[in-house]
Short mmCIF file of C-alpha atoms in Angstrom, two decimals:
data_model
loop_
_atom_site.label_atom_id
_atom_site.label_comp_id
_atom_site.label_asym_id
_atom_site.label_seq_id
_atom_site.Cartn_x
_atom_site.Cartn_y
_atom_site.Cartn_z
CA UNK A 10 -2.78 14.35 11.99
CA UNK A 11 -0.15 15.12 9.43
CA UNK A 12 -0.75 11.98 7.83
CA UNK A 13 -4.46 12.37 8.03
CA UNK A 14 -3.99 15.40 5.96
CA UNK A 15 -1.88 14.10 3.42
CA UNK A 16 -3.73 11.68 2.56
CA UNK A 17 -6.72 12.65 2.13
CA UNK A 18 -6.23 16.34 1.33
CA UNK A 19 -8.56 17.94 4.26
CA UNK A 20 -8.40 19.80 7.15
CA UNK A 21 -8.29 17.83 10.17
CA UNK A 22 -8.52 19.73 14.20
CA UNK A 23 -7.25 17.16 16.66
CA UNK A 24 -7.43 19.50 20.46
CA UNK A 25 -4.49 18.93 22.62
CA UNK A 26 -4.45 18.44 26.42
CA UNK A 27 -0.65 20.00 25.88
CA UNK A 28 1.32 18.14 28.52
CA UNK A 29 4.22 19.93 30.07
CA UNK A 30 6.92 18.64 32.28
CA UNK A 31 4.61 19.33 35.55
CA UNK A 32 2.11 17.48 34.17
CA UNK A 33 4.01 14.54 33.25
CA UNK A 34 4.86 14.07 36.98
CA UNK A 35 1.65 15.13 38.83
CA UNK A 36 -0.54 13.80 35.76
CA UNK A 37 -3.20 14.84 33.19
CA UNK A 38 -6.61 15.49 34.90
CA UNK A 39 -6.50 19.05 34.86
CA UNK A 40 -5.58 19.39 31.39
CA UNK A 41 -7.62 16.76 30.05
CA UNK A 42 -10.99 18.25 32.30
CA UNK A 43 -9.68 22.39 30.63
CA UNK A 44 -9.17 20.82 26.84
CA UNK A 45 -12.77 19.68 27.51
CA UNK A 46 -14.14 22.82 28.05
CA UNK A 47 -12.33 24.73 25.58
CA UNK A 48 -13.79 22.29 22.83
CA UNK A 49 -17.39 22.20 24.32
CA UNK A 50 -17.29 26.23 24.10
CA UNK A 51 -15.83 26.32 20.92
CA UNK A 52 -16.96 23.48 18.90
CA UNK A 53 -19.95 22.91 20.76
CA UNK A 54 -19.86 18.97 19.44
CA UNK A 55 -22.28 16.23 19.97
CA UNK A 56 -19.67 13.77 21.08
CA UNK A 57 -16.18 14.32 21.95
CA UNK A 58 -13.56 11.63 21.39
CA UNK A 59 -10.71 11.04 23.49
CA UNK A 60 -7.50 9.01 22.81
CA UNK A 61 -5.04 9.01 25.26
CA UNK A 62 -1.23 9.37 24.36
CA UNK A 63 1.65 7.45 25.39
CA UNK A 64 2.89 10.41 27.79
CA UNK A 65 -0.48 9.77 29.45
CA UNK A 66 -0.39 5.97 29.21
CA UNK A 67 2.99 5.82 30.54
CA UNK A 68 2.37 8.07 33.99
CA UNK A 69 -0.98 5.90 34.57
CA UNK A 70 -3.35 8.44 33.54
CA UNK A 71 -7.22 7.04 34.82
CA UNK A 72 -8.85 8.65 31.94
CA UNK A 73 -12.35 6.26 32.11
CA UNK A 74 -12.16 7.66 36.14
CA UNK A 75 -11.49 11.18 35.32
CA UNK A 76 -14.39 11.31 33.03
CA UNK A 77 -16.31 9.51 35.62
CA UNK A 78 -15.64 12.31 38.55
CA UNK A 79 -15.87 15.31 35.83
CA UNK A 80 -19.19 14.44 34.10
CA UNK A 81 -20.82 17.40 35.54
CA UNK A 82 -18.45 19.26 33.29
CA UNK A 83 -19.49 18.33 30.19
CA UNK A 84 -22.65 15.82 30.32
CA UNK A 85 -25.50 18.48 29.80
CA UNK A 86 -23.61 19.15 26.52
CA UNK A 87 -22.21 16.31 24.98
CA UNK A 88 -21.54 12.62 24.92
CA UNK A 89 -17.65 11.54 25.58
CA UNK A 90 -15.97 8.49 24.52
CA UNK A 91 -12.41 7.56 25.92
CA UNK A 92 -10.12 4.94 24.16
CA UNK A 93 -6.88 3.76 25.48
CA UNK A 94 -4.34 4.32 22.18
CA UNK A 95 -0.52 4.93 23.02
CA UNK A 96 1.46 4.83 19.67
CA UNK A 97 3.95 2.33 21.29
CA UNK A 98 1.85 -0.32 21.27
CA UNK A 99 0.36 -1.95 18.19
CA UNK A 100 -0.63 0.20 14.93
CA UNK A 101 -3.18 2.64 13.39
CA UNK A 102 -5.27 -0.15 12.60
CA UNK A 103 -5.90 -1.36 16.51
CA UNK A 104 -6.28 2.63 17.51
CA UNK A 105 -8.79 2.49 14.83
CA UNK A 106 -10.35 -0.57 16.05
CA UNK A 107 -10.83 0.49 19.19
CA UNK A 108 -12.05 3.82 18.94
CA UNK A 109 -14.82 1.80 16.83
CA UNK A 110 -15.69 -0.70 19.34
CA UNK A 111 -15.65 1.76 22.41
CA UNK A 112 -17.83 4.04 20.65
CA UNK A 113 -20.38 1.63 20.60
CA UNK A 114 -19.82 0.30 23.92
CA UNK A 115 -20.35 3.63 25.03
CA UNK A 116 -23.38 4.52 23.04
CA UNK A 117 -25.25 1.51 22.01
CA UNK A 118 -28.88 1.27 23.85
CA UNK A 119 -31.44 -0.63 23.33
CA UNK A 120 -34.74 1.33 23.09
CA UNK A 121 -36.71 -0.13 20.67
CA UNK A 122 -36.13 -3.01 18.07
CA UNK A 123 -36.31 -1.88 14.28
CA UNK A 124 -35.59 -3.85 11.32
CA UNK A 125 -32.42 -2.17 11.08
CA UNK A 126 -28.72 -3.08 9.57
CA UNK A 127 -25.54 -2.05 11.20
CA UNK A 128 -22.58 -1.66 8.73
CA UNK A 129 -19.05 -1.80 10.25
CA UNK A 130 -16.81 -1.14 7.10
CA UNK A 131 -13.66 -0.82 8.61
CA UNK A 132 -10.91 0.89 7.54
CA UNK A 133 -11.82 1.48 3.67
CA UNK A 134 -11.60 4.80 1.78
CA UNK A 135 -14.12 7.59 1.66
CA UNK A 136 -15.71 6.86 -2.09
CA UNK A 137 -15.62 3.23 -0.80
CA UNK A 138 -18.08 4.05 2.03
CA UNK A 139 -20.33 6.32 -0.35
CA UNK A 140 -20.33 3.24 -2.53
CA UNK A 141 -21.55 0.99 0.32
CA UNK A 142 -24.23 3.50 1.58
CA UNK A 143 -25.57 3.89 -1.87
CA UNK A 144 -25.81 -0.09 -2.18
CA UNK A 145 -27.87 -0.19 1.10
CA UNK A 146 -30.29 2.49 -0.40
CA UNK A 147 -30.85 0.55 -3.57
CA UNK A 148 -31.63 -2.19 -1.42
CA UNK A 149 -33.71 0.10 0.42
CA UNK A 150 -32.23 -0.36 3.57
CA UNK A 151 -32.03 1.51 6.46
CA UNK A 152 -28.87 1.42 9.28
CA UNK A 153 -26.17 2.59 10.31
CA UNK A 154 -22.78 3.17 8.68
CA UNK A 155 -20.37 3.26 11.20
CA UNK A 156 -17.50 5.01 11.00
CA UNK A 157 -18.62 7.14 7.98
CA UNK A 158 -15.94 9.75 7.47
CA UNK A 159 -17.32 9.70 3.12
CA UNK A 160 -18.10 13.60 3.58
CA UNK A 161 -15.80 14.69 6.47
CA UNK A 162 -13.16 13.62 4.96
CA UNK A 163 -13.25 13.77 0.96
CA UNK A 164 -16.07 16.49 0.91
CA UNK A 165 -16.58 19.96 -1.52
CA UNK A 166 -15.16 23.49 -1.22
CA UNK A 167 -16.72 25.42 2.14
CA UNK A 168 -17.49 29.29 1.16
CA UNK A 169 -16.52 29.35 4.73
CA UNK A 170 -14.51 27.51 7.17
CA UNK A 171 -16.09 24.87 9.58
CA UNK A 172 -15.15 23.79 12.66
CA UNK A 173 -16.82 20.77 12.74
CA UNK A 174 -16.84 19.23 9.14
CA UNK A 175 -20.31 18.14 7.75
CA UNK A 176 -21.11 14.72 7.85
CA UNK A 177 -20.40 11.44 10.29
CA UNK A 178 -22.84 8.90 11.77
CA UNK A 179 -25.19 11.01 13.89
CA UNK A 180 -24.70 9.88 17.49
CA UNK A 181 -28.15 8.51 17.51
CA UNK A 182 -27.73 5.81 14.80
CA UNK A 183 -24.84 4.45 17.06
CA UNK A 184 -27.56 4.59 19.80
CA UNK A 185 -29.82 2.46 17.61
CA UNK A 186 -27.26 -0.13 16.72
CA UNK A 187 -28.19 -2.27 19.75
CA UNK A 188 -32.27 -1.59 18.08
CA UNK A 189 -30.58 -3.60 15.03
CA UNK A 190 -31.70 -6.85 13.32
CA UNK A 191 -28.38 -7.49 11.55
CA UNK A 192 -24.39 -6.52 12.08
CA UNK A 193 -22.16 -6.93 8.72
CA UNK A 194 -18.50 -6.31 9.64
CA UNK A 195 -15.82 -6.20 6.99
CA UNK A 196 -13.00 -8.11 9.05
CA UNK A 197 -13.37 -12.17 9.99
CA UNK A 198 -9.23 -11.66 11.73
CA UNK A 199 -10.62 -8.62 13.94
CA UNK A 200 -10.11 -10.11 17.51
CA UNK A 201 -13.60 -10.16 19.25
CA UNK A 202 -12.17 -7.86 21.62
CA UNK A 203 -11.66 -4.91 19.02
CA UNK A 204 -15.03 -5.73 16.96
CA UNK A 205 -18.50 -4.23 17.81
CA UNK A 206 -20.37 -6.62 15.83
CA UNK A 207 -18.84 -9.27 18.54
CA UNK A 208 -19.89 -6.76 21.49
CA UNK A 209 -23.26 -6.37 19.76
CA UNK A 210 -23.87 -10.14 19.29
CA UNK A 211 -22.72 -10.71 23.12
CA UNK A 212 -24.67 -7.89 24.53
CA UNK A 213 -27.70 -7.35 22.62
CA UNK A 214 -27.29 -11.21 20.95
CA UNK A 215 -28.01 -9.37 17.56
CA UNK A 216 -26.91 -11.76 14.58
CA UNK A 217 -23.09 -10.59 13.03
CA UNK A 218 -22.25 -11.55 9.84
CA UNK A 219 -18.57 -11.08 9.83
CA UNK A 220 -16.69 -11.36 6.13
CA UNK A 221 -14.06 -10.04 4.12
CA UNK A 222 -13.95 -6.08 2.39
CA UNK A 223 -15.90 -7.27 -0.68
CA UNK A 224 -13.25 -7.07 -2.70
CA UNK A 225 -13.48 -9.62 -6.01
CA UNK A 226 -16.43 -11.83 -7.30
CA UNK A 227 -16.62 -14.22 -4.31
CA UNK A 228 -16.54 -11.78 -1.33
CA UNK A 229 -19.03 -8.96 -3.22
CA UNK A 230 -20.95 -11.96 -4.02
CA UNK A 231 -21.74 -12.58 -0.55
CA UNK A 232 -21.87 -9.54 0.60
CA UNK A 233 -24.95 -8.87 -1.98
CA UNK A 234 -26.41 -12.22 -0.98
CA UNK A 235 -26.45 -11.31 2.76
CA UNK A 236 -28.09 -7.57 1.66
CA UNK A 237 -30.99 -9.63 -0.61
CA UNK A 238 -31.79 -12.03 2.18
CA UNK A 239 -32.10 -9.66 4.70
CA UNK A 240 -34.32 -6.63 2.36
CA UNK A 241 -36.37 -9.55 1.26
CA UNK A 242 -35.37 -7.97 -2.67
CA UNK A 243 -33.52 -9.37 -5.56
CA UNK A 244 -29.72 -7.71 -6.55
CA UNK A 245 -30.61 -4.35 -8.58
CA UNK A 246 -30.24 -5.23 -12.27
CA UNK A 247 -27.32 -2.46 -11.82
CA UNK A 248 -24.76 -4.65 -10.18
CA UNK A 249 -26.13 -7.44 -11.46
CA UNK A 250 -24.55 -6.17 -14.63
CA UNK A 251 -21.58 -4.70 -13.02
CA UNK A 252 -20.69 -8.39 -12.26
CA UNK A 253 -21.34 -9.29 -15.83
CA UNK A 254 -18.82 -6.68 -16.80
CA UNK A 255 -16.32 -7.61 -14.37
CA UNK A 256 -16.36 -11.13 -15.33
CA UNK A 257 -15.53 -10.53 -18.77
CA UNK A 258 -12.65 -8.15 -17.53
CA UNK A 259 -11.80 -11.35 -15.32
CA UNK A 260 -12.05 -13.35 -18.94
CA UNK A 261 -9.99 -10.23 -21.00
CA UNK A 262 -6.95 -9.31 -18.82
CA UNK A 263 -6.76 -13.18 -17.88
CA UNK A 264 -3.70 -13.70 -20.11
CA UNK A 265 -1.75 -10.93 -18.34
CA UNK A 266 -1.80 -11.91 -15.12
CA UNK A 267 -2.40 -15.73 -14.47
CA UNK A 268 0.51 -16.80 -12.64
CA UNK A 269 2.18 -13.64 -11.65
CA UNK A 270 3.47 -13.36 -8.08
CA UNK A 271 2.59 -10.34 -5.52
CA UNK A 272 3.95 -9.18 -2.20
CA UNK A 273 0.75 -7.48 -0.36
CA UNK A 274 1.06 -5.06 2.86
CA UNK A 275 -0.59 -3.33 5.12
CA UNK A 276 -3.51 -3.51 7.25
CA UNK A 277 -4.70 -7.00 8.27
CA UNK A 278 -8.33 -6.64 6.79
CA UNK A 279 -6.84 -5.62 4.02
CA UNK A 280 -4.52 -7.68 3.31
CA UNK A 281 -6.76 -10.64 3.32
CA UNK A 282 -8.88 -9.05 0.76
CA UNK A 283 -6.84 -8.31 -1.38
CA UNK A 284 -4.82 -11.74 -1.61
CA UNK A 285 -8.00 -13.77 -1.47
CA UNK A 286 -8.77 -11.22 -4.85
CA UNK A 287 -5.71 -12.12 -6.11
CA UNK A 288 -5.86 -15.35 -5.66
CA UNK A 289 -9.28 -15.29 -7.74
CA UNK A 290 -7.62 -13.30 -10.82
CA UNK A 291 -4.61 -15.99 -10.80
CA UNK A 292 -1.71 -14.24 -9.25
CA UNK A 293 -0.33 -15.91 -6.58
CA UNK A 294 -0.04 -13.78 -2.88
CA UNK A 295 3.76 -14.81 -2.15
CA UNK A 296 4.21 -13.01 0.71
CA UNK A 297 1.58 -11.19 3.02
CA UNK A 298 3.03 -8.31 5.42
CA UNK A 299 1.43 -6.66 8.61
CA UNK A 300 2.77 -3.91 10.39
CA UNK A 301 0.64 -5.19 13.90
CA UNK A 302 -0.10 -8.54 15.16
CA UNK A 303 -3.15 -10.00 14.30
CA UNK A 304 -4.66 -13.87 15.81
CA UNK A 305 -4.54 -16.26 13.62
CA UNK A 306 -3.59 -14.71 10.66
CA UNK A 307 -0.81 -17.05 9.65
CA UNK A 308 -3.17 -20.28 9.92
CA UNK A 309 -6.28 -18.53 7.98
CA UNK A 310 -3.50 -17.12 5.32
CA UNK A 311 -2.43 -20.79 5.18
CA UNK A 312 -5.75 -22.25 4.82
CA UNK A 313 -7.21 -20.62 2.34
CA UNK A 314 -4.12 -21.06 -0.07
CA UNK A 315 -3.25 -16.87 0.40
CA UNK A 316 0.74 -17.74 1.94
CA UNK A 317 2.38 -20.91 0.31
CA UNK A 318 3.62 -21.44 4.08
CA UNK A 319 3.92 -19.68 7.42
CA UNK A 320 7.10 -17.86 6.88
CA UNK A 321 5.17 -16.10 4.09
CA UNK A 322 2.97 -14.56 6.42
CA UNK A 323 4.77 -11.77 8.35
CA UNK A 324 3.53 -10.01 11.53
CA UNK A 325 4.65 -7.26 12.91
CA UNK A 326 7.17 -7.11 10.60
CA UNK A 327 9.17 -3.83 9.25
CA UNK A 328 10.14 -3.13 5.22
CA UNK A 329 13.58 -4.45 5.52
CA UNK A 330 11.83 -7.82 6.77
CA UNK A 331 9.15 -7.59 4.11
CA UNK A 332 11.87 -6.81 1.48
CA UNK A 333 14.51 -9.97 2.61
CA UNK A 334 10.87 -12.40 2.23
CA UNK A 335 9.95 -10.36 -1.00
CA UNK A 336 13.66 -10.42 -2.76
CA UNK A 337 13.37 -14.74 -1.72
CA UNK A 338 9.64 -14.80 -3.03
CA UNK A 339 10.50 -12.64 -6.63
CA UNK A 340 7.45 -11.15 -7.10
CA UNK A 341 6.19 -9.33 -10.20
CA UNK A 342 4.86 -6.15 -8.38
CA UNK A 343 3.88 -5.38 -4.81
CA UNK A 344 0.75 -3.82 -3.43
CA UNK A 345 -0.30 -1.66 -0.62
CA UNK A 346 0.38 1.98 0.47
CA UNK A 347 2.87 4.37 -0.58
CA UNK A 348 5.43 3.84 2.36
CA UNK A 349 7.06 0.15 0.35
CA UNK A 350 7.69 2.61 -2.70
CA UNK A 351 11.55 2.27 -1.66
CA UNK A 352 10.93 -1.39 -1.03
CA UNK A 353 9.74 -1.88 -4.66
CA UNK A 354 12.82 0.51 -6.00
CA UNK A 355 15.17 -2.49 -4.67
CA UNK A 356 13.49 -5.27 -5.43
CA UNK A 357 13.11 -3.56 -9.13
CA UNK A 358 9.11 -4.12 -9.24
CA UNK A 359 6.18 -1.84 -9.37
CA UNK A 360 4.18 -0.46 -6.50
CA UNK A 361 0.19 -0.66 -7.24
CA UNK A 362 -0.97 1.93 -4.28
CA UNK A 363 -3.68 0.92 -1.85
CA UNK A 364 -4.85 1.76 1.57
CA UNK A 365 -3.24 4.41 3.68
CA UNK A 366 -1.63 5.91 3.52
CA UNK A 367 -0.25 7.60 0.17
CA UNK A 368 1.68 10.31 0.37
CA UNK A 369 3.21 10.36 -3.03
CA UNK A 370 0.43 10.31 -5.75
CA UNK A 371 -2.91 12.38 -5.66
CA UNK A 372 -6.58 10.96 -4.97
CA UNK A 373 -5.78 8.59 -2.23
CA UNK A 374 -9.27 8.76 -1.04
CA UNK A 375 -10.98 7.85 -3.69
CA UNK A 376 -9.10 4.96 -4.30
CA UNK A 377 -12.23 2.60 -4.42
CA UNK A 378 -11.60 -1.51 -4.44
CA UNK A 379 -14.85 -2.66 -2.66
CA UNK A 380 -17.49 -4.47 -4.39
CA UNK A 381 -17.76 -5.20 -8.27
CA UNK A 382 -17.36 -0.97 -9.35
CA UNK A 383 -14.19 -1.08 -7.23
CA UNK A 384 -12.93 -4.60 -7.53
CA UNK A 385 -13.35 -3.73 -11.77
CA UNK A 386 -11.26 -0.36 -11.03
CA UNK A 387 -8.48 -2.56 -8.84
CA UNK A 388 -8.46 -5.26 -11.85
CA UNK A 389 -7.98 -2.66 -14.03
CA UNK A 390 -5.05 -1.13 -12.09
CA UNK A 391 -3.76 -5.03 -11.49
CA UNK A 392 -3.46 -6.18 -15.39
CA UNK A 393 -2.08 -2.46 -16.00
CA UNK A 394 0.94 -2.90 -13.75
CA UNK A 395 1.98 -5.82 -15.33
CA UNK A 396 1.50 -4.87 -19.09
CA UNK A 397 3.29 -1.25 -17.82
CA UNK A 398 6.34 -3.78 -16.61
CA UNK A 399 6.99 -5.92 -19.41
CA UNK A 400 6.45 -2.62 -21.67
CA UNK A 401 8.93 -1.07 -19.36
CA UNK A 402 11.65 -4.02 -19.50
CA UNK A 403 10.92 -4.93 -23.09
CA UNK A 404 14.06 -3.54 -25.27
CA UNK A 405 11.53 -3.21 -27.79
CA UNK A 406 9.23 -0.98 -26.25
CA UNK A 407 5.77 -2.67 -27.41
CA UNK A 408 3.17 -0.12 -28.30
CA UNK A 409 0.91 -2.94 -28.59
CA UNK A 410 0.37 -5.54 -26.34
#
């Protein structure tokens, strides 16, 4: 929660089921079943999530079975989803992942078939997922966004405080993602157990197109290619020219950074992204870091050219790992979120801050890097970095560069 708040500057109520040392030995139902109530009468929500701690997780907490005796309680009011999350095990990025997928296991239906598009964007900022909802409207598209936290969490001043934020995927476009023609999911690493374009192709055998965050020419290319085919429309002239643009940006800040070397952190999705991106601008990805474990990410990072060899891939890995690889590697800045700001202080490189979280600069976000508006915005950040560094180390001082 703390970090939710810091990084995105808003207001965020997580309920607590308040454990206490009675509870830890003769379990959680009866605090889990009160917490319910208290939030139904309160919040009175549409759908109440629940993640499960590792104080729960440890004692064996049956939360799935508790819900299952106790739906009386609370199923004239509300939808409940339950998703098993205990903070020692994995990282934000799989709670994430499987709050996602449960949702839809939980709520997905099929009533009846619509030429519909289910979007699965992942973990991306909030102007990233207004960016991506305003692409499917130009295509004049209609699905679901799922999650879509754009509002909820980088929204406008309240003249009065709200309990439940505006905003979200209403429950019944999750309902109507089995109804779907189409799944796009930003993440070809997420195991199939974690996705809900996977449980939607196996369940409902609706076709997923699974990709990278369309971050660069490549990746935004397809994912405008796979929006076109599907709306039956050509690309708006709008991004058509946004691609022009970024092309000659490409062309412009070329000189600056072919053949520069980056260290790139953070979530697995991400990281992918960005160092097939960087890979496409001419800086060469010399290590790739992930705080979880993710299949097969060493042999695709491999493959496509994004780790020079397997040891340059790092899983579960911590910053004084990342930092050893990085201080071998010599890279000319690093990239990824705010936390390897003390990494980049030793190594003697600059930090270029994306994901989550950031703590230590403002606007984290509306840090937008998807398509060609925020790929254009990232390239721009990129060819910065570099210019600020040999600026910085130049006993000169160039005003002109």
């Amino acid at each position: 929660r703390r970090y939710l708040i810091s990084h995105y500057k808003e207001p965020v109520d997580i309920a607590s089921s308040s454990f206490s040392e009675e509870t830890a030995i003769f379990g959680g139902k009866d605090n889990l079943v009160s917490g319910m109530e208290n939030v139904i009468r309160q919040y009175k929500p549409e759908l109440i999530g629940i993640a499960s701690t590792c104080l729960s997780e440890t004692i064996g907490d049956d939360v799935p079975a508790i819900l299952r005796n106790n739906r009386d309680k609370y199923e004239k009011s509300c939808k409940v989803v339950s998703v098993s999350t205990p903070s020692y095990k994995g990282s934000h990025i799989d709670g994430f992942r499987a709050a996602c997928r449960s949702t839809v296991e939980t709520l997905a239906e099929k009533v009846s078939p619509e030429k519909r598009l289910n979007l699965f964007p992942g973990f991306i900022s909030p102007a990233d997922i207004r960016h991506m909802k305003e692409i499917l409207a130009d295509f004049g598209i209609t699905g679901t966004v799922f999650p879509d936290y754009s509002e909820s969490l980088d929204g406008g001043m309240w003249s009065e405080y709200k309990r439940v934020p505006p905003g979200g995927t209403p429950v019944e476009d999750i309902v109507k993602t089995a109804d779907s023609e189409l799944t796009v999911e930003f993440s070809n690493i997420c195991p199939d157990a974690q996705s809900p374009a996977a449980y939607l192709s196996g369940k409902f055998g609706i076709k997923a197109e699974r990709m990278l965050i369309p971050v660069g020419i490549d990746e935004s290319d397809r994912f405008m290619e796979i929006l076109s085919k599907f709306s039956g429309r050509e690309i708006p002239e709008k991004y058509q020219a946004e691609r022009a643009r970024l092309i000659d940006a490409y062309t412009d800040g070329h000189k600056y950074v072919s053949g520069r070397k980056a260290v790139v952190y953070g979530e697995p999705d991400l990281v992918m992204a960005l160092a097939k991106f960087l890979m496409e601008i001419g800086v060469e990805p010399v290590v790739l870091a992930l705080s979880s474990r993710s299949p097969n990410f060493k042999a695709e990072a491999v493959a496509c050219g994004a780790a020079r060899e397997s040891a340059a891939a790092l899983e579960e890995t911590d910053y004084e790992k990342m930092t050893e690889a990085a201080a071998l590697a010599q890279p000319d800045f690093i990239i990824g979120n705010s936390k390897g700001f003390k990494m980049a202080e030793k190594l003697g490189v600059p930090i270029l801050r994306v994901g989550f979280p950031v703590h230590d600069r403002f606007g984290g976000a509306r840090l937008s890097i998807a398509s060609y508006r925020g790929t254009q915005r990232l390239f721009d950040d990129v060819v910065n970095t570099v210019i600020a560094k040999i600026q910085n180390s130049s006993d000169v001082g160039y005003m002109y560069i």
